[in-house]
Every structure is written in structure tokens, then in C-alpha cells.
Amino acid sequence: MTPVTGTPSAHVRSDIDPFSDEFLADPFPPLAELRDAGPVVYLERYGVFAVARHDEVAAVLRKPQVFSSAAGVGITNFATGKPWRKPSILLEVDPPVHTHNRRVVARALAPRSLAWLQEIFDRRAGELAADLVSRGSFDAVPDLAEIFPTRVFPEAFGIATDGRDQLLAYGAMVFNGHGPRNHLFDASMAGAEGVIGWITEQCSRSSLRPDGLGALIYAGADAGEVTEDEAALLVRSFLSAGLDTTVSAIGLGVLDFARHPDQWRALREDRSLARNAFEEVVRLESPVIGFFRTTSEPAELSGTLLPAGAKVLVFFAGANRDPRHWEDPGRFDIRRKTAGHMGFGIGVHNCVGQVIARMEGEALFRALAARVASWWLTGEPRPRLNNTLRSLDTLPVAVEPA
Ligand code: OVV
């Protein structure tokens, strides 16, 4: 095959900047523009391609050998640019290395490893919901969304339970770190040294409680499947991807319910909807806006020829609101058939922690539904800008007790 070189011309070009404050504050209007512009769009500002329709997002994610993760899933191409941290051996690798490492992780997340968690999550969710209802009004970001995952995850995983600030700061770094070196990247890296030191310490075998999920990763090292250093890096993956993502989904979910009292009423009437409600939040809100892939060879995608070594920005958030795939995609409908959403990705790299995320979301929505009759927005919610994550900075609410 002849490599395609030079400036691409066959596909649509756009000057949309997916890492601008304006885009990140509300990506859905520009994502609709990108979807309508064409199946594959060249983003002139960064010299990368982007896909924002459901079909193309799925097509790219299903071909990991052509659309590789090994050059990084952020905008930096590891072949030409330096990663800001040692690459993840789960996220930023391809099969067969990925397959091997993921198996070690997946074992720690097997249903029989998780049975004891639902009870803890339900108890903690009940305590938090009762406390918030007794306060009456609060900020649902720092007082709810940031509290729940940073309380239950360390407990389940077996790390220090007093590391909320470090966990959230590290998550912000990791997800901003997939973008270009803009003001968001730089701001989140301020104070990095102390945060990285704390995280690294938590990743060591001696920091992990022997009865937590983290210790199961080191069981893979004991079995000779990964080295001690690799086990530490796999633990780092949990601490990278497992906190800010669920914080984001919970905050945005509360906002969805506050804006749609009919949906809250439906959940209150049938709490078994909590699981699908969380899934619908992940579809509608897409906490992870998108990740990149890099072509390992010249590739054809919906009639567009991509050169080898091209970065392709895969917009989960675009796919999740594509009217070519979803009926009334902007509507929050907790009874919707959410199968096929890209909020956790699909294919070999689909979110390995999604079972835990769902357990957390379901437990919290269920506990709140039992205790909160209705939500009132008492101030303007504000987004917290991040190069890869959609989330809220503040969400002032008052609740009417059930
Ligand atoms: C899915 C995800 C996001 C961020 C970091 C990682 C994974 C990791 O493996 O470190």
C-alpha cells in the first residue's frame, strides 16, 4: 500500500478547537456541527482527524490493530512527543500486551470479587443521603459527587481513606494530560510532585489492605503473570480512571434529575430503575468526551483515506447524542434502551471498571430516591473545564425530604 502523505484534502476540514474553554464548557453544539460536517473531519488547528458519529466511533473502536492505542490516547503521539508520565500498560497498549494485562485486572473485578461491595456501597450511600437530607441545602459537587466515590473506592480498593484531595487532583491531571499543553493542562500540573508522590506510594504492595481489590492485582504478580512494577502500574490505572469519572457522572446525574422532576418522580416510584438511570446519565452526559487512536497503517474510514501515524479523536460524547442512532438523543429518559452507548467505550479497551462505576451510581441514586422527594437548583451550576472530562465545579441545590 502507498502511504498517503501531505495535507489531506479529500475530507472536510474544521477550525473547531475541541480543547478550547468554549468547547469544553458545552461540547454538544460543536459536536453536532462536527457530525453534520462529515463522517471524518480534519481538525486544522491540531492536524488530527475526528469522528463524532455513532457508526464511525464504533468502527474505529472495533479495529484496535489499525486504530492503535500504543501511541497514546491523548493528542500527544508517543512516536514523536514525550508522554507526561510513564504510559499506562492498560490504556496505552495494544493486543497482545493489552490482552494479557487486562486479564490480570479483570480477575480482580470478577463478580465473585465484588459481591461484598454492594453492601458497603449501599450502606455508605444511605449514610450520605441521610446526612445531606438533614442539611437541606448543599453543593452537590463537593458535598455529594466528590464525597461518594472518594469514600467508597478507597475502602473497596484498600488504599488510604484520607486521600480525597490527592485522588481528585491526580484524576484531573490524568484527564487534562490527554490534551495539548494549554492552560488547563498547566494548571492541573501545578503541585504535581506531591500528588504523584502520594499516588505512587498508594500503588505499592505494602500500602494495599490485603482484603481489598488492589491486593488482587498483586496476586497476579505472585502468580508470575506481571512483575511487581507492572502490578504497581496496574494499580495506578485504577487510581487514574476510577475517581474523577464517577464523580463527574454523579454530579451531572444529579443535575439531570434536578432539571427533570418527572424523571426523579419515576425513579422514586420504581427504584429498580436506578441502574438504568445511571446508564442513561453516562450516555447523555458522556463524562469522558473522547480519546484518540493512532493509525498503524494507511486506513480507509467511511470513504476517507487516513495516512499512517494519524491521530483520530474518537468522540464518545458525539456518538452518544447522534440523532442518526438515537431517538431524541438530548432527552433524559431513565427508561431508555441505553445499549450501544459509547460512554464506557466498546471493543477491547471498553472500561474495565464499569461494573464498579455502575454499582456506585446505582447505590447512590437508589439511596437518594428513598430520601429525597425533590431537588431545587438554588444557584447556577458551573462546569469544571478539563481537556477530556465533562464535570461540574459547583451545583447548589436544596432538597425536600421524602
Ligand atoms: C481509562 C483510563 C483513563 C485514564 C487513565 C487510565 C485509564 C490508566 O490506565 O492509567
mmCIF file of C-alpha atoms and ligand atoms in Angstrom:
data_model
loop_
_atom_site.group_PDB
_atom_site.id
_atom_site.type_symbol
_atom_site.label_atom_id
_atom_site.label_comp_id
_atom_site.label_asym_id
_atom_site.label_seq_id
_atom_site.Cartn_x
_atom_site.Cartn_y
_atom_site.Cartn_z
ATOM 1 C CA MET A 1 0.000 0.000 0.000
ATOM 2 C CA THR A 2 1.169 3.515 -0.759
ATOM 3 C CA PRO A 3 1.369 5.698 2.301
ATOM 4 C CA VAL A 4 -0.689 8.839 1.996
ATOM 5 C CA THR A 5 1.355 11.905 2.808
ATOM 6 C CA GLY A 6 0.976 15.660 2.719
ATOM 7 C CA THR A 7 -2.003 17.778 3.611
ATOM 8 C CA PRO A 8 -5.230 15.817 3.413
ATOM 9 C CA SER A 9 -7.786 17.271 1.070
ATOM 10 C CA ALA A 10 -10.469 14.677 0.427
ATOM 11 C CA HIS A 11 -12.254 15.144 3.725
ATOM 12 C CA VAL A 12 -13.983 18.003 5.404
ATOM 13 C CA ARG A 13 -11.874 20.426 7.412
ATOM 14 C CA SER A 14 -12.946 22.292 10.507
ATOM 15 C CA ASP A 15 -11.466 25.027 12.674
ATOM 16 C CA ILE A 16 -13.326 23.771 15.774
ATOM 17 C CA ASP A 17 -10.953 23.544 18.763
ATOM 18 C CA PRO A 18 -12.013 20.634 20.999
ATOM 19 C CA PHE A 19 -9.667 21.853 23.747
ATOM 20 C CA SER A 20 -10.923 25.441 23.911
ATOM 21 C CA ASP A 21 -12.742 26.637 27.015
ATOM 22 C CA GLU A 22 -15.825 27.289 24.910
ATOM 23 C CA PHE A 23 -15.948 23.735 23.532
ATOM 24 C CA LEU A 24 -15.274 22.098 26.890
ATOM 25 C CA ALA A 25 -17.911 24.178 28.697
ATOM 26 C CA ASP A 26 -20.588 22.785 26.346
ATOM 27 C CA PRO A 27 -19.300 20.366 23.716
ATOM 28 C CA PHE A 28 -22.670 19.300 22.338
ATOM 29 C CA PRO A 29 -23.342 22.156 19.872
ATOM 30 C CA PRO A 30 -19.886 21.910 18.238
ATOM 31 C CA LEU A 31 -20.132 18.088 18.282
ATOM 32 C CA ALA A 32 -23.385 18.354 16.315
ATOM 33 C CA GLU A 33 -21.532 20.600 13.856
ATOM 34 C CA LEU A 34 -18.751 18.027 13.511
ATOM 35 C CA ARG A 35 -21.240 15.184 12.968
ATOM 36 C CA ASP A 36 -23.044 17.187 10.298
ATOM 37 C CA ALA A 37 -19.806 18.231 8.603
ATOM 38 C CA GLY A 38 -18.986 14.643 7.629
ATOM 39 C CA PRO A 39 -18.172 11.148 8.885
ATOM 40 C CA VAL A 40 -14.493 12.067 9.276
ATOM 41 C CA VAL A 41 -13.367 15.646 9.845
ATOM 42 C CA TYR A 42 -9.854 17.075 9.799
ATOM 43 C CA LEU A 43 -9.232 19.482 12.678
ATOM 44 C CA GLU A 44 -6.890 22.053 11.160
ATOM 45 C CA ARG A 45 -5.759 23.561 14.401
ATOM 46 C CA TYR A 46 -4.094 20.358 15.622
ATOM 47 C CA GLY A 47 -3.609 18.382 12.412
ATOM 48 C CA VAL A 48 -5.724 15.498 13.692
ATOM 49 C CA PHE A 49 -8.849 13.741 12.439
ATOM 50 C CA ALA A 50 -12.068 13.458 14.398
ATOM 51 C CA VAL A 51 -15.114 11.194 14.311
ATOM 52 C CA ALA A 52 -18.277 12.207 16.160
ATOM 53 C CA ARG A 53 -20.945 9.962 14.624
ATOM 54 C CA HIS A 54 -22.003 6.714 16.275
ATOM 55 C CA ASP A 55 -21.119 4.498 13.275
ATOM 56 C CA GLU A 56 -17.581 5.829 12.867
ATOM 57 C CA VAL A 57 -16.855 5.895 16.597
ATOM 58 C CA ALA A 58 -17.871 2.220 16.746
ATOM 59 C CA ALA A 59 -15.884 1.357 13.599
ATOM 60 C CA VAL A 60 -12.670 2.877 14.972
ATOM 61 C CA LEU A 61 -13.008 1.271 18.407
ATOM 62 C CA ARG A 62 -13.624 -2.153 16.864
ATOM 63 C CA LYS A 63 -10.328 -2.162 14.933
ATOM 64 C CA PRO A 64 -7.619 -1.785 17.560
ATOM 65 C CA GLN A 65 -4.961 -3.228 15.252
ATOM 66 C CA VAL A 66 -5.477 -0.369 12.755
ATOM 67 C CA PHE A 67 -6.542 2.310 15.248
ATOM 68 C CA SER A 68 -3.876 1.768 17.855
ATOM 69 C CA SER A 69 -3.682 2.940 21.459
ATOM 70 C CA ALA A 70 0.075 2.392 21.789
ATOM 71 C CA ALA A 71 0.985 5.927 20.639
ATOM 72 C CA GLY A 72 -1.184 7.264 23.465
ATOM 73 C CA VAL A 73 -4.902 8.012 23.597
ATOM 74 C CA GLY A 74 -4.332 11.721 24.088
ATOM 75 C CA ILE A 75 -3.249 14.243 21.474
ATOM 76 C CA THR A 76 0.458 13.577 22.073
ATOM 77 C CA ASN A 77 1.836 10.997 19.665
ATOM 78 C CA PHE A 78 4.301 8.940 21.693
ATOM 79 C CA ALA A 79 6.283 8.304 18.491
ATOM 80 C CA THR A 80 7.172 11.991 18.289
ATOM 81 C CA GLY A 81 6.272 13.587 21.635
ATOM 82 C CA LYS A 82 7.088 12.758 25.234
ATOM 83 C CA PRO A 83 4.278 11.438 27.455
ATOM 84 C CA TRP A 84 3.871 13.462 30.688
ATOM 85 C CA ARG A 85 4.025 10.251 32.762
ATOM 86 C CA LYS A 86 5.094 6.660 32.173
ATOM 87 C CA PRO A 87 2.430 5.288 29.797
ATOM 88 C CA SER A 88 -0.321 3.101 31.218
ATOM 89 C CA ILE A 89 0.189 -0.605 30.493
ATOM 90 C CA LEU A 90 -3.588 -0.977 30.208
ATOM 91 C CA LEU A 91 -4.824 2.134 28.371
ATOM 92 C CA GLU A 92 -1.855 2.918 26.160
ATOM 93 C CA VAL A 93 -1.003 -0.514 24.771
ATOM 94 C CA ASP A 94 -2.373 -2.818 22.070
ATOM 95 C CA PRO A 95 -3.046 -6.545 21.986
ATOM 96 C CA PRO A 96 -1.398 -8.906 22.831
ATOM 97 C CA VAL A 97 0.216 -6.919 25.694
ATOM 98 C CA HIS A 98 -3.116 -5.308 26.467
ATOM 99 C CA THR A 99 -4.945 -8.635 26.458
ATOM 100 C CA HIS A 100 -2.506 -10.087 28.956
ATOM 101 C CA ASN A 101 -2.547 -7.127 31.366
ATOM 102 C CA ARG A 102 -6.284 -6.682 31.155
ATOM 103 C CA ARG A 103 -6.811 -10.283 32.162
ATOM 104 C CA VAL A 104 -4.936 -9.662 35.424
ATOM 105 C CA VAL A 105 -7.109 -6.631 36.115
ATOM 106 C CA ALA A 106 -10.362 -8.289 35.052
ATOM 107 C CA ARG A 107 -9.818 -11.051 37.576
ATOM 108 C CA ALA A 108 -9.853 -8.506 40.395
ATOM 109 C CA LEU A 109 -13.162 -7.228 39.024
ATOM 110 C CA ALA A 110 -14.866 -10.598 38.549
ATOM 111 C CA PRO A 111 -18.354 -10.845 40.074
ATOM 112 C CA ARG A 112 -17.238 -13.086 42.930
ATOM 113 C CA SER A 113 -14.576 -10.498 43.913
ATOM 114 C CA LEU A 114 -17.258 -7.818 44.030
ATOM 115 C CA ALA A 115 -20.169 -9.407 45.875
ATOM 116 C CA TRP A 116 -19.186 -7.812 49.201
ATOM 117 C CA LEU A 117 -19.043 -4.338 47.659
ATOM 118 C CA GLN A 118 -22.736 -3.761 47.029
ATOM 119 C CA GLU A 119 -23.403 -3.943 50.748
ATOM 120 C CA ILE A 120 -20.709 -1.355 51.528
ATOM 121 C CA PHE A 121 -21.854 0.919 48.706
ATOM 122 C CA ASP A 122 -25.496 0.716 49.824
ATOM 123 C CA ARG A 123 -24.597 1.458 53.442
ATOM 124 C CA ARG A 124 -22.357 4.420 52.577
ATOM 125 C CA ALA A 125 -24.913 5.761 50.100
ATOM 126 C CA GLY A 126 -27.634 5.580 52.753
ATOM 127 C CA GLU A 127 -25.473 7.404 55.301
ATOM 128 C CA LEU A 128 -24.546 10.145 52.864
ATOM 129 C CA ALA A 129 -28.103 10.614 51.589
ATOM 130 C CA ALA A 130 -29.461 10.837 55.150
ATOM 131 C CA ASP A 131 -26.810 13.389 56.102
ATOM 132 C CA LEU A 132 -27.476 15.573 53.047
ATOM 133 C CA VAL A 133 -31.239 15.477 53.538
ATOM 134 C CA SER A 134 -30.805 16.596 57.133
ATOM 135 C CA ARG A 135 -28.738 19.564 55.931
ATOM 136 C CA GLY A 136 -31.447 20.579 53.447
ATOM 137 C CA SER A 137 -29.226 22.567 51.116
ATOM 138 C CA PHE A 138 -25.706 21.899 49.945
ATOM 139 C CA ASP A 139 -23.365 21.975 46.962
ATOM 140 C CA ALA A 140 -23.871 18.641 45.175
ATOM 141 C CA VAL A 141 -20.312 18.688 43.786
ATOM 142 C CA PRO A 142 -18.074 18.919 46.874
ATOM 143 C CA ASP A 143 -20.715 17.614 49.311
ATOM 144 C CA LEU A 144 -22.065 14.703 47.263
ATOM 145 C CA ALA A 145 -20.417 13.850 43.920
ATOM 146 C CA GLU A 146 -16.854 14.245 45.217
ATOM 147 C CA ILE A 147 -17.608 12.607 48.545
ATOM 148 C CA PHE A 148 -19.150 9.307 47.487
ATOM 149 C CA PRO A 149 -16.516 7.790 45.147
ATOM 150 C CA THR A 150 -13.625 9.102 47.232
ATOM 151 C CA ARG A 151 -15.201 7.417 50.264
ATOM 152 C CA VAL A 152 -16.211 4.028 48.835
ATOM 153 C CA PHE A 153 -13.463 3.478 46.265
ATOM 154 C CA PRO A 154 -10.510 3.598 48.712
ATOM 155 C CA GLU A 155 -12.491 1.390 51.075
ATOM 156 C CA ALA A 156 -13.182 -1.184 48.344
ATOM 157 C CA PHE A 157 -9.764 -0.973 46.754
ATOM 158 C CA GLY A 158 -7.866 -0.990 50.016
ATOM 159 C CA ILE A 159 -5.864 2.261 49.981
ATOM 160 C CA ALA A 160 -5.708 5.138 52.479
ATOM 161 C CA THR A 161 -9.155 6.612 53.100
ATOM 162 C CA ASP A 162 -7.940 10.183 53.713
ATOM 163 C CA GLY A 163 -6.666 10.911 50.205
ATOM 164 C CA ARG A 164 -9.643 12.623 48.631
ATOM 165 C CA ASP A 165 -7.768 15.755 47.564
ATOM 166 C CA GLN A 166 -4.850 13.825 46.099
ATOM 167 C CA LEU A 167 -7.117 11.379 44.238
ATOM 168 C CA LEU A 168 -9.149 14.188 42.683
ATOM 169 C CA ALA A 169 -6.063 16.242 41.845
ATOM 170 C CA TYR A 170 -4.441 13.221 40.182
ATOM 171 C CA GLY A 171 -7.556 12.414 38.160
ATOM 172 C CA ALA A 172 -7.671 15.999 36.916
ATOM 173 C CA MET A 173 -4.015 15.719 35.850
ATOM 174 C CA VAL A 174 -4.542 12.400 34.076
ATOM 175 C CA PHE A 175 -7.520 13.606 32.050
ATOM 176 C CA ASN A 176 -6.127 17.075 31.315
ATOM 177 C CA GLY A 177 -2.906 15.294 30.397
ATOM 178 C CA HIS A 178 -4.554 13.784 27.323
ATOM 179 C CA GLY A 179 -4.988 17.238 25.852
ATOM 180 C CA PRO A 180 -2.484 19.751 24.469
ATOM 181 C CA ARG A 181 -0.356 21.856 26.816
ATOM 182 C CA ASN A 182 -2.992 24.541 27.262
ATOM 183 C CA HIS A 183 -3.867 26.492 30.409
ATOM 184 C CA LEU A 184 -5.926 23.570 31.764
ATOM 185 C CA PHE A 185 -3.021 21.155 31.369
ATOM 186 C CA ASP A 186 -0.622 23.561 33.097
ATOM 187 C CA ALA A 187 -2.995 24.466 35.946
ATOM 188 C CA SER A 188 -3.702 20.852 36.860
ATOM 189 C CA MET A 189 0.026 20.018 36.852
ATOM 190 C CA ALA A 190 0.734 22.696 39.473
ATOM 191 C CA GLY A 191 1.599 20.860 42.680
ATOM 192 C CA ALA A 192 2.036 17.644 40.694
ATOM 193 C CA GLU A 193 5.081 16.474 42.608
ATOM 194 C CA GLY A 194 3.354 15.971 45.939
ATOM 195 C CA VAL A 195 0.297 14.414 44.352
ATOM 196 C CA ILE A 196 2.318 11.992 42.215
ATOM 197 C CA GLY A 197 4.386 11.070 45.276
ATOM 198 C CA TRP A 198 1.258 10.233 47.243
ATOM 199 C CA ILE A 199 -0.284 8.239 44.365
ATOM 200 C CA THR A 200 2.929 6.305 43.768
ATOM 201 C CA GLU A 201 3.059 5.389 47.421
ATOM 202 C CA GLN A 202 -0.507 4.042 47.310
ATOM 203 C CA CYS A 203 0.437 1.821 44.366
ATOM 204 C CA SER A 204 2.981 -0.198 46.319
ATOM 205 C CA ARG A 205 2.070 -3.615 47.663
ATOM 206 C CA SER A 206 2.644 -2.563 51.258
ATOM 207 C CA SER A 207 0.069 0.256 51.033
ATOM 208 C CA LEU A 208 -2.774 -2.022 49.985
ATOM 209 C CA ARG A 209 -5.084 -3.665 52.503
ATOM 210 C CA PRO A 210 -4.860 -7.436 51.961
ATOM 211 C CA ASP A 211 -8.662 -7.785 51.754
ATOM 212 C CA GLY A 212 -9.179 -5.070 49.115
ATOM 213 C CA LEU A 213 -9.410 -5.267 45.323
ATOM 214 C CA GLY A 214 -5.953 -3.774 44.888
ATOM 215 C CA ALA A 215 -4.335 -6.773 46.579
ATOM 216 C CA LEU A 216 -5.851 -8.992 43.873
ATOM 217 C CA ILE A 217 -3.680 -7.194 41.305
ATOM 218 C CA TYR A 218 -0.604 -8.176 43.293
ATOM 219 C CA ALA A 219 -1.912 -11.742 43.279
ATOM 220 C CA GLY A 220 -1.162 -11.561 39.538
ATOM 221 C CA ALA A 221 2.428 -10.641 40.424
ATOM 222 C CA ASP A 222 2.602 -13.552 42.884
ATOM 223 C CA ALA A 223 1.412 -15.861 40.104
ATOM 224 C CA GLY A 224 4.208 -14.573 37.839
ATOM 225 C CA GLU A 225 1.800 -13.022 35.312
ATOM 226 C CA VAL A 226 3.134 -9.495 35.778
ATOM 227 C CA THR A 227 6.177 -8.044 37.506
ATOM 228 C CA GLU A 228 5.963 -6.149 40.779
ATOM 229 C CA ASP A 229 6.478 -2.860 38.859
ATOM 230 C CA GLU A 230 3.736 -3.774 36.403
ATOM 231 C CA ALA A 231 1.340 -4.564 39.255
ATOM 232 C CA ALA A 232 2.038 -1.082 40.664
ATOM 233 C CA LEU A 233 1.267 0.444 37.258
ATOM 234 C CA LEU A 234 -1.991 -1.511 37.028
ATOM 235 C CA VAL A 235 -2.968 -0.222 40.454
ATOM 236 C CA ARG A 236 -2.127 3.268 39.158
ATOM 237 C CA SER A 237 -4.663 2.725 36.354
ATOM 238 C CA PHE A 238 -7.423 2.239 38.940
ATOM 239 C CA LEU A 239 -6.419 5.398 40.783
ATOM 240 C CA SER A 240 -6.227 7.284 37.464
ATOM 241 C CA ALA A 241 -9.545 6.317 35.947
ATOM 242 C CA GLY A 242 -11.712 5.312 38.891
ATOM 243 C CA LEU A 243 -12.455 8.546 40.743
ATOM 244 C CA ASP A 244 -12.968 11.677 38.633
ATOM 245 C CA THR A 245 -15.057 9.734 36.127
ATOM 246 C CA THR A 246 -17.642 8.595 38.681
ATOM 247 C CA VAL A 247 -17.548 11.985 40.435
ATOM 248 C CA SER A 248 -18.379 13.530 37.082
ATOM 249 C CA ALA A 249 -21.225 11.112 36.297
ATOM 250 C CA ILE A 250 -22.807 11.545 39.729
ATOM 251 C CA GLY A 251 -22.688 15.353 39.621
ATOM 252 C CA LEU A 252 -24.089 15.549 36.100
ATOM 253 C CA GLY A 253 -26.723 12.949 37.007
ATOM 254 C CA VAL A 254 -27.966 14.991 39.957
ATOM 255 C CA LEU A 255 -28.203 17.989 37.639
ATOM 256 C CA ASP A 256 -30.203 15.937 35.116
ATOM 257 C CA PHE A 257 -32.661 14.907 37.819
ATOM 258 C CA ALA A 258 -32.909 18.447 39.209
ATOM 259 C CA ARG A 259 -33.795 19.666 35.718
ATOM 260 C CA HIS A 260 -36.221 16.809 35.037
ATOM 261 C CA PRO A 261 -38.506 16.337 38.061
ATOM 262 C CA ASP A 262 -40.675 13.881 36.094
ATOM 263 C CA GLN A 263 -37.673 11.543 35.811
ATOM 264 C CA TRP A 264 -36.975 11.867 39.542
ATOM 265 C CA ARG A 265 -40.604 11.042 40.261
ATOM 266 C CA ALA A 266 -40.354 7.971 38.013
ATOM 267 C CA LEU A 267 -37.256 6.788 39.885
ATOM 268 C CA ARG A 268 -38.914 7.398 43.257
ATOM 269 C CA GLU A 269 -41.894 5.339 42.169
ATOM 270 C CA ASP A 270 -39.710 2.457 40.959
ATOM 271 C CA ARG A 271 -36.244 2.377 42.485
ATOM 272 C CA SER A 272 -35.314 -0.616 40.365
ATOM 273 C CA LEU A 273 -34.832 1.989 37.600
ATOM 274 C CA ALA A 274 -31.717 3.305 39.401
ATOM 275 C CA ARG A 275 -29.382 1.105 37.389
ATOM 276 C CA ASN A 276 -30.707 2.154 34.005
ATOM 277 C CA ALA A 277 -30.932 5.760 35.188
ATOM 278 C CA PHE A 278 -27.197 5.772 35.855
ATOM 279 C CA GLU A 279 -26.592 4.203 32.442
ATOM 280 C CA GLU A 280 -28.696 6.912 30.807
ATOM 281 C CA VAL A 281 -26.644 9.575 32.607
ATOM 282 C CA VAL A 282 -23.454 8.015 31.241
ATOM 283 C CA ARG A 283 -24.953 8.027 27.734
ATOM 284 C CA LEU A 284 -26.442 11.503 27.848
ATOM 285 C CA GLU A 285 -23.571 13.216 29.662
ATOM 286 C CA SER A 286 -20.566 11.196 28.439
ATOM 287 C CA PRO A 287 -18.190 12.004 31.326
ATOM 288 C CA VAL A 288 -15.280 11.072 29.039
ATOM 289 C CA ILE A 289 -15.707 13.284 25.968
ATOM 290 C CA GLY A 290 -13.354 11.218 23.823
ATOM 291 C CA PHE A 291 -9.995 9.512 23.437
ATOM 292 C CA PHE A 292 -7.588 9.368 20.495
ATOM 293 C CA ARG A 293 -6.399 6.442 18.450
ATOM 294 C CA THR A 294 -3.425 6.486 16.041
ATOM 295 C CA THR A 295 -3.472 4.742 12.661
ATOM 296 C CA SER A 296 -0.858 1.980 12.486
ATOM 297 C CA GLU A 297 -1.122 1.879 8.661
ATOM 298 C CA PRO A 298 -2.994 3.802 5.953
ATOM 299 C CA ALA A 299 -6.656 3.212 6.678
ATOM 300 C CA GLU A 300 -9.964 3.759 4.975
ATOM 301 C CA LEU A 301 -12.819 5.039 7.091
ATOM 302 C CA SER A 302 -16.257 5.749 5.587
ATOM 303 C CA GLY A 303 -14.703 6.712 2.274
ATOM 304 C CA THR A 304 -11.904 8.808 3.736
ATOM 305 C CA LEU A 305 -8.297 7.729 3.393
ATOM 306 C CA LEU A 306 -6.221 8.308 6.515
ATOM 307 C CA PRO A 307 -2.414 8.246 6.387
ATOM 308 C CA ALA A 308 -0.420 6.015 8.725
ATOM 309 C CA GLY A 309 0.501 7.674 12.009
ATOM 310 C CA ALA A 310 -2.584 9.907 12.013
ATOM 311 C CA LYS A 311 -4.246 10.820 15.290
ATOM 312 C CA VAL A 312 -8.009 10.288 15.316
ATOM 313 C CA LEU A 313 -10.099 11.872 18.058
ATOM 314 C CA VAL A 314 -12.946 9.490 18.853
ATOM 315 C CA PHE A 315 -15.817 11.447 20.368
ATOM 316 C CA PHE A 316 -17.834 9.192 22.688
ATOM 317 C CA ALA A 317 -19.921 12.265 23.508
ATOM 318 C CA GLY A 318 -20.667 12.733 19.810
ATOM 319 C CA ALA A 319 -21.756 9.118 19.341
ATOM 320 C CA ASN A 320 -23.937 9.255 22.440
ATOM 321 C CA ARG A 321 -26.037 12.101 21.028
ATOM 322 C CA ASP A 322 -26.003 11.174 17.359
ATOM 323 C CA PRO A 323 -29.567 11.521 16.015
ATOM 324 C CA ARG A 324 -28.578 9.047 13.265
ATOM 325 C CA HIS A 325 -28.551 6.424 16.023
ATOM 326 C CA TRP A 326 -30.721 7.679 18.903
ATOM 327 C CA GLU A 327 -34.277 8.890 19.047
ATOM 328 C CA ASP A 328 -34.387 12.371 20.567
ATOM 329 C CA PRO A 329 -30.783 11.940 21.856
ATOM 330 C CA GLY A 330 -30.818 15.059 24.038
ATOM 331 C CA ARG A 331 -33.753 13.825 26.088
ATOM 332 C CA PHE A 332 -33.031 12.416 29.566
ATOM 333 C CA ASP A 333 -35.131 9.264 29.739
ATOM 334 C CA ILE A 334 -34.261 6.822 32.509
ATOM 335 C CA ARG A 335 -36.344 4.115 30.821
ATOM 336 C CA ARG A 336 -34.493 4.434 27.511
ATOM 337 C CA LYS A 337 -32.818 1.380 25.952
ATOM 338 C CA THR A 338 -29.258 2.547 26.507
ATOM 339 C CA ALA A 339 -27.498 -0.479 24.964
ATOM 340 C CA GLY A 340 -24.991 0.636 22.351
ATOM 341 C CA HIS A 341 -23.947 3.828 24.120
ATOM 342 C CA MET A 342 -20.254 4.693 23.998
ATOM 343 C CA GLY A 343 -19.928 6.210 27.468
ATOM 344 C CA PHE A 344 -17.717 3.316 28.578
ATOM 345 C CA GLY A 345 -16.293 2.802 25.107
ATOM 346 C CA ILE A 346 -16.585 -0.513 23.270
ATOM 347 C CA GLY A 347 -14.183 -3.119 21.949
ATOM 348 C CA VAL A 348 -11.103 -4.491 23.672
ATOM 349 C CA HIS A 349 -10.481 -1.261 25.630
ATOM 350 C CA ASN A 350 -14.024 -0.786 26.938
ATOM 351 C CA CYS A 351 -13.996 0.438 30.532
ATOM 352 C CA VAL A 352 -12.766 -2.416 32.717
ATOM 353 C CA GLY A 353 -14.099 -0.690 35.844
ATOM 354 C CA GLN A 354 -17.611 -0.154 34.554
ATOM 355 C CA VAL A 355 -19.047 -2.786 36.909
ATOM 356 C CA ILE A 356 -17.827 -0.770 39.887
ATOM 357 C CA ALA A 357 -18.955 2.533 38.387
ATOM 358 C CA ARG A 358 -22.441 1.100 37.886
ATOM 359 C CA MET A 359 -22.572 -0.316 41.397
ATOM 360 C CA GLU A 360 -21.660 3.098 42.814
ATOM 361 C CA GLY A 361 -24.128 5.013 40.663
ATOM 362 C CA GLU A 362 -26.960 2.610 41.283
ATOM 363 C CA ALA A 363 -26.402 2.540 45.049
ATOM 364 C CA LEU A 364 -26.312 6.314 45.291
ATOM 365 C CA PHE A 365 -29.333 7.047 43.079
ATOM 366 C CA ARG A 366 -31.324 4.381 44.929
ATOM 367 C CA ALA A 367 -30.414 5.767 48.356
ATOM 368 C CA LEU A 368 -31.221 9.323 47.291
ATOM 369 C CA ALA A 369 -34.521 8.250 45.711
ATOM 370 C CA ALA A 370 -35.595 6.783 49.066
ATOM 371 C CA ARG A 371 -34.911 10.028 50.927
ATOM 372 C CA VAL A 372 -35.211 13.000 48.567
ATOM 373 C CA ALA A 373 -38.713 13.973 47.429
ATOM 374 C CA SER A 374 -37.497 16.688 45.068
ATOM 375 C CA TRP A 375 -34.471 18.749 44.053
ATOM 376 C CA TRP A 376 -34.272 22.529 43.720
ATOM 377 C CA LEU A 377 -31.470 24.364 41.968
ATOM 378 C CA THR A 378 -30.575 27.244 44.274
ATOM 379 C CA GLY A 379 -27.855 28.718 42.066
ATOM 380 C CA GLU A 380 -26.295 28.427 38.648
ATOM 381 C CA PRO A 381 -24.368 25.162 38.132
ATOM 382 C CA ARG A 382 -20.881 25.813 36.773
ATOM 383 C CA PRO A 383 -18.775 23.429 34.670
ATOM 384 C CA ARG A 384 -15.236 22.461 35.671
ATOM 385 C CA LEU A 385 -13.233 22.534 32.476
ATOM 386 C CA ASN A 386 -10.990 19.589 31.682
ATOM 387 C CA ASN A 387 -9.390 18.559 28.373
ATOM 388 C CA THR A 388 -11.085 15.130 28.429
ATOM 389 C CA LEU A 389 -13.701 15.046 31.172
ATOM 390 C CA ARG A 390 -17.041 16.784 31.446
ATOM 391 C CA SER A 391 -17.770 17.691 35.014
ATOM 392 C CA LEU A 392 -19.180 20.264 37.362
ATOM 393 C CA ASP A 393 -17.414 22.657 39.674
ATOM 394 C CA THR A 394 -20.472 23.672 41.646
ATOM 395 C CA LEU A 395 -24.102 22.553 41.816
ATOM 396 C CA PRO A 396 -26.024 24.394 44.553
ATOM 397 C CA VAL A 397 -29.183 22.507 45.493
ATOM 398 C CA ALA A 398 -31.862 22.274 48.141
ATOM 399 C CA VAL A 399 -33.755 19.060 48.758
ATOM 400 C CA GLU A 400 -37.238 18.408 50.018
ATOM 401 C CA PRO A 401 -37.110 15.369 52.330
ATOM 402 C CA ALA A 402 -39.222 12.361 51.434
HETATM 403 C C1 OVV B 1 -9.453 4.802 31.063
HETATM 404 C C2 OVV B 1 -8.272 5.437 31.684
HETATM 405 C C3 OVV B 1 -8.249 6.784 31.886
HETATM 406 C C4 OVV B 1 -7.144 7.351 32.449
HETATM 407 C C5 OVV B 1 -6.062 6.568 32.835
HETATM 408 C C6 OVV B 1 -6.067 5.222 32.631
HETATM 409 C C7 OVV B 1 -7.177 4.645 32.075
HETATM 410 C C8 OVV B 1 -4.880 4.394 33.013
HETATM 411 O O1 OVV B 1 -4.826 3.225 32.668
HETATM 412 O O2 OVV B 1 -3.982 4.917 33.673
#
